[in-house]
Coordinates of C-alpha atoms in Angstrom, one line a residue:
Chain A
G3 CA 4.7 15.0 5.8
E4 CA 3.7 13.6 2.1
N5 CA 0.7 14.3 0.3
V6 CA -0.6 12.8 -2.6
E7 CA -4.0 13.6 -4.6
Q8 CA -4.7 10.9 -7.1
H9 CA -7.3 11.6 -10.2
P10 CA -10.0 10.7 -11.1
S11 CA -11.4 8.8 -8.7
T12 CA -13.6 6.7 -11.4
L13 CA -12.4 5.8 -14.9
S14 CA -15.0 4.2 -17.7
V15 CA -12.8 3.0 -20.8
Q16 CA -13.9 1.0 -23.6
E17 CA -12.1 -2.5 -24.2
G18 CA -9.2 -1.8 -26.2
D19 CA -9.1 2.1 -25.3
S20 CA -6.2 3.8 -23.0
A21 CA -6.5 4.8 -19.8
V22 CA -4.6 7.3 -17.6
I23 CA -4.3 8.3 -14.1
K24 CA -3.0 11.0 -12.8
C25 CA -0.9 11.6 -9.2
T26 CA 0.5 14.8 -7.7
Y27 CA 2.6 14.8 -4.4
S28 CA 4.1 17.6 -1.9
D29 CA 7.5 16.2 -0.8
S30 CA 10.5 17.2 -3.0
A31 CA 12.8 14.7 -1.1
S32 CA 10.2 11.7 -2.1
N33 CA 12.3 9.1 -5.1
Y34 CA 9.9 6.2 -5.5
F35 CA 6.9 6.0 -7.1
P36 CA 5.0 2.6 -7.2
W37 CA 1.8 2.0 -8.8
Y38 CA -0.4 -0.7 -7.2
K39 CA -3.2 -2.9 -8.5
Q40 CA -5.8 -4.1 -6.0
E41 CA -9.0 -6.5 -6.9
L42 CA -12.0 -6.7 -4.4
G43 CA -11.0 -8.2 -1.2
K44 CA -7.2 -8.6 -2.7
R45 CA -3.9 -7.3 -1.0
P46 CA -2.3 -4.5 -3.7
Q47 CA 0.4 -5.8 -6.2
L48 CA 2.8 -4.0 -7.7
I49 CA 2.7 -3.5 -11.5
I50 CA 5.0 -0.5 -12.0
D51 CA 7.5 1.8 -10.2
I52 CA 9.7 4.4 -11.1
R53 CA 12.6 6.4 -9.3
S54 CA 13.2 9.8 -9.5
N55 CA 16.7 9.6 -11.5
V56 CA 14.2 8.0 -13.9
G57 CA 11.5 10.3 -16.6
E58 CA 9.7 7.3 -18.2
K59 CA 9.2 3.5 -17.8
K60 CA 7.3 1.0 -19.5
D61 CA 6.6 -2.4 -19.2
Q62 CA 4.7 -4.0 -22.3
R63 CA 1.0 -2.5 -22.1
I64 CA 2.0 -0.4 -18.9
A65 CA 4.1 3.1 -18.6
V66 CA 4.7 5.7 -15.8
T67 CA 6.5 9.2 -16.0
L68 CA 7.4 11.1 -13.4
N69 CA 7.7 14.9 -13.7
K70 CA 9.8 15.9 -11.1
T71 CA 9.6 19.7 -11.5
A72 CA 6.2 19.7 -11.2
K73 CA 5.7 16.7 -8.8
H74 CA 3.4 14.4 -10.7
F75 CA 3.5 11.0 -12.3
S76 CA 1.4 9.2 -14.3
L77 CA 0.2 5.4 -15.4
H78 CA -0.6 4.4 -18.6
I79 CA -2.3 1.5 -19.6
T80 CA -3.0 0.8 -23.2
E81 CA -5.1 -1.9 -25.1
T82 CA -7.0 -2.3 -22.1
Q83 CA -8.6 -5.6 -21.4
P84 CA -11.3 -6.6 -19.0
E85 CA -8.9 -8.0 -16.8
D86 CA -7.6 -4.6 -15.9
S87 CA -11.0 -3.7 -14.1
A88 CA -9.4 -3.0 -10.7
V89 CA -8.5 -0.4 -8.3
Y90 CA -5.1 1.2 -8.9
F91 CA -3.2 3.1 -6.2
C92 CA -0.2 5.5 -6.6
A93 CA 2.4 6.0 -3.8
A94 CA 5.3 8.1 -2.6
N95 CA 7.7 7.3 -0.6
S96 CA 7.5 9.2 2.7
G97 CA 11.1 11.6 3.2
G98 CA 12.3 9.7 0.4
G99 CA 13.7 6.6 2.4
A100 CA 12.4 3.2 3.9
D101 CA 9.7 5.3 6.4
G102 CA 6.7 3.6 4.6
L103 CA 4.2 4.8 1.7
T104 CA 1.9 7.6 1.2
F105 CA -0.8 6.4 -0.6
G106 CA -3.6 8.3 -3.3
K107 CA -6.9 7.6 -2.7
G108 CA -7.2 5.5 -5.8
T109 CA -9.0 5.0 -9.1
H110 CA -11.2 2.6 -9.7
L111 CA -11.1 1.5 -13.4
I112 CA -13.6 0.0 -15.5
I113 CA -13.3 -1.6 -18.8
Q114 CA -16.3 -1.5 -20.8
P115 CA -16.9 -4.3 -23.6
Chain B
D27 CA 1.6 -15.3 -3.1
G28 CA 5.2 -14.2 -1.8
G29 CA 6.5 -15.1 2.0
I30 CA 4.8 -13.1 4.1
T31 CA 1.6 -14.2 5.8
Q32 CA -1.3 -12.6 7.9
S33 CA -3.6 -14.2 10.3
P34 CA -6.4 -14.7 10.7
K35 CA -7.9 -13.3 7.5
Y36 CA -11.5 -12.4 9.2
L37 CA -11.5 -11.5 13.2
F38 CA -14.1 -10.0 15.2
R39 CA -14.4 -8.6 18.6
K40 CA -16.8 -6.7 21.2
E41 CA -15.7 -3.1 21.6
G42 CA -13.4 -2.6 24.6
Q43 CA -11.3 -5.5 23.9
N44 CA -7.9 -5.4 22.8
V45 CA -7.1 -7.3 19.9
T46 CA -3.6 -8.9 17.9
L47 CA -3.1 -9.3 14.2
S48 CA -0.4 -11.4 13.3
C49 CA 2.3 -10.8 10.1
E50 CA 5.0 -13.1 9.7
Q51 CA 8.1 -13.1 6.6
N52 CA 10.0 -16.0 5.5
L53 CA 12.0 -13.0 2.9
N54 CA 14.7 -11.9 5.4
H55 CA 13.5 -8.6 4.8
D56 CA 14.9 -6.1 7.3
A57 CA 11.5 -3.7 7.3
M58 CA 8.2 -4.1 7.6
Y59 CA 4.9 -1.9 8.0
W60 CA 1.5 -1.9 8.9
Y61 CA -1.0 0.4 7.0
R62 CA -5.3 0.6 7.4
Q63 CA -7.4 0.5 4.8
D64 CA -11.3 1.8 5.1
P65 CA -13.8 1.4 2.1
G66 CA -12.9 3.4 -0.7
Q67 CA -9.7 4.5 0.8
G68 CA -6.0 4.4 0.1
L69 CA -3.7 3.2 2.6
R70 CA -2.7 4.4 5.6
L71 CA 0.7 3.7 7.5
I72 CA -0.2 2.7 11.1
Y73 CA 3.8 1.7 12.6
Y74 CA 7.0 0.4 10.6
S75 CA 10.4 -1.0 11.9
Q76 CA 13.4 -1.1 9.8
I77 CA 15.7 -3.5 11.9
V78 CA 14.5 -5.5 15.3
N79 CA 13.7 -4.0 18.4
D80 CA 13.4 -0.3 16.9
F81 CA 9.9 1.3 15.6
Q82 CA 8.4 4.1 14.6
K83 CA 5.3 5.7 14.3
G84 CA 3.1 6.3 11.0
D85 CA 0.5 8.9 10.0
I86 CA -1.9 7.1 12.7
A87 CA -0.3 5.6 15.6
E88 CA -3.1 6.3 18.2
G89 CA -4.7 3.1 19.7
Y90 CA -2.1 0.9 18.3
S91 CA 1.0 -0.9 19.5
V92 CA 3.6 -2.9 17.5
S93 CA 6.6 -4.8 18.6
R94 CA 9.7 -6.4 16.7
E95 CA 11.4 -9.1 18.8
K96 CA 12.5 -10.8 15.7
K97 CA 13.3 -10.3 11.8
E98 CA 10.4 -12.3 10.8
S99 CA 7.6 -11.1 12.8
F100 CA 5.8 -8.0 13.1
P101 CA 2.8 -7.8 15.3
L102 CA 0.0 -5.3 15.8
T103 CA -2.5 -4.5 18.9
V104 CA -5.6 -3.0 18.0
T105 CA -6.2 -1.3 21.4
S106 CA -9.6 -0.3 22.9
A107 CA -8.6 3.4 22.7
Q108 CA -8.7 3.1 18.9
K109 CA -11.7 5.1 18.0
N110 CA -13.2 3.1 14.9
P111 CA -10.4 0.1 14.3
T112 CA -13.0 -1.6 11.9
A113 CA -10.8 -1.9 8.8
F114 CA -9.2 -3.9 6.2
Y115 CA -5.5 -4.6 7.9
L116 CA -2.3 -5.2 5.2
C117 CA 1.1 -5.7 6.5
A118 CA 4.4 -5.4 4.0
S119 CA 7.9 -5.8 4.2
S120 CA 10.9 -4.9 2.2
I121 CA 14.6 -5.6 1.3
V122 CA 15.3 -1.8 1.9
S123 CA 19.0 -1.7 1.0
V124 CA 18.3 -3.4 -2.5
S125 CA 14.9 -1.6 -3.1
Y126 CA 12.2 0.2 -2.1
E127 CA 9.5 -2.0 -2.7
Q128 CA 7.4 -3.6 -0.7
Y129 CA 5.4 -7.0 -0.5
F130 CA 2.1 -7.0 1.1
G131 CA 0.3 -9.7 3.1
P132 CA -3.4 -11.1 2.1
G133 CA -4.7 -8.8 4.7
T134 CA -7.0 -9.3 8.5
R135 CA -10.5 -8.0 7.9
L136 CA -11.2 -6.8 11.5
T137 CA -14.7 -6.2 12.5
V138 CA -15.1 -4.8 15.8
T139 CA -19.0 -4.1 17.4

């Protein structure tokens, strides 16, 4: 089955700086890679996703890049703000279909004022 | 908050008792999923269903059971066979035919003592 590794587990950056979170996956059949933001005690919220036929996608301060050959994808947040503080999860769709997502273990992003 | 609901928000049970967690959606989504989240961990897939009257085991199905008698409902039963049932349980749904994006419910925090 799919295995998703996520690094780092904790990331502390100064407000206004950029943050990068990286994930690798094992199943070459995976073709959908979402990123979720989760605040304490709340449900995960989708912030951006990318399909395997696209190398990069951007939405305002957030971007995701995908390298299919190396089987890794990254989340980039620019001009970080205090409200960006949360736990971020990457995921991949197991088997390339709708059989559920395999998640990384999460990155706790801390924005220092 | 979308159209997917879970109840109750908090649930307490004694060891040895079965307990059923509710998940309802009015989004007309075909696929529904159950995930478990432990502190400091990513989400892990328990069961999923892509159509009514059909469901599949996920990565950690042992000690759990589900049913999908109606499109909008996908209840999860945590049985006494589940060795460590205390966790945060999240239900999700997806339209699949349009996107693999999964919408999450607010979650149920189950504590078994």
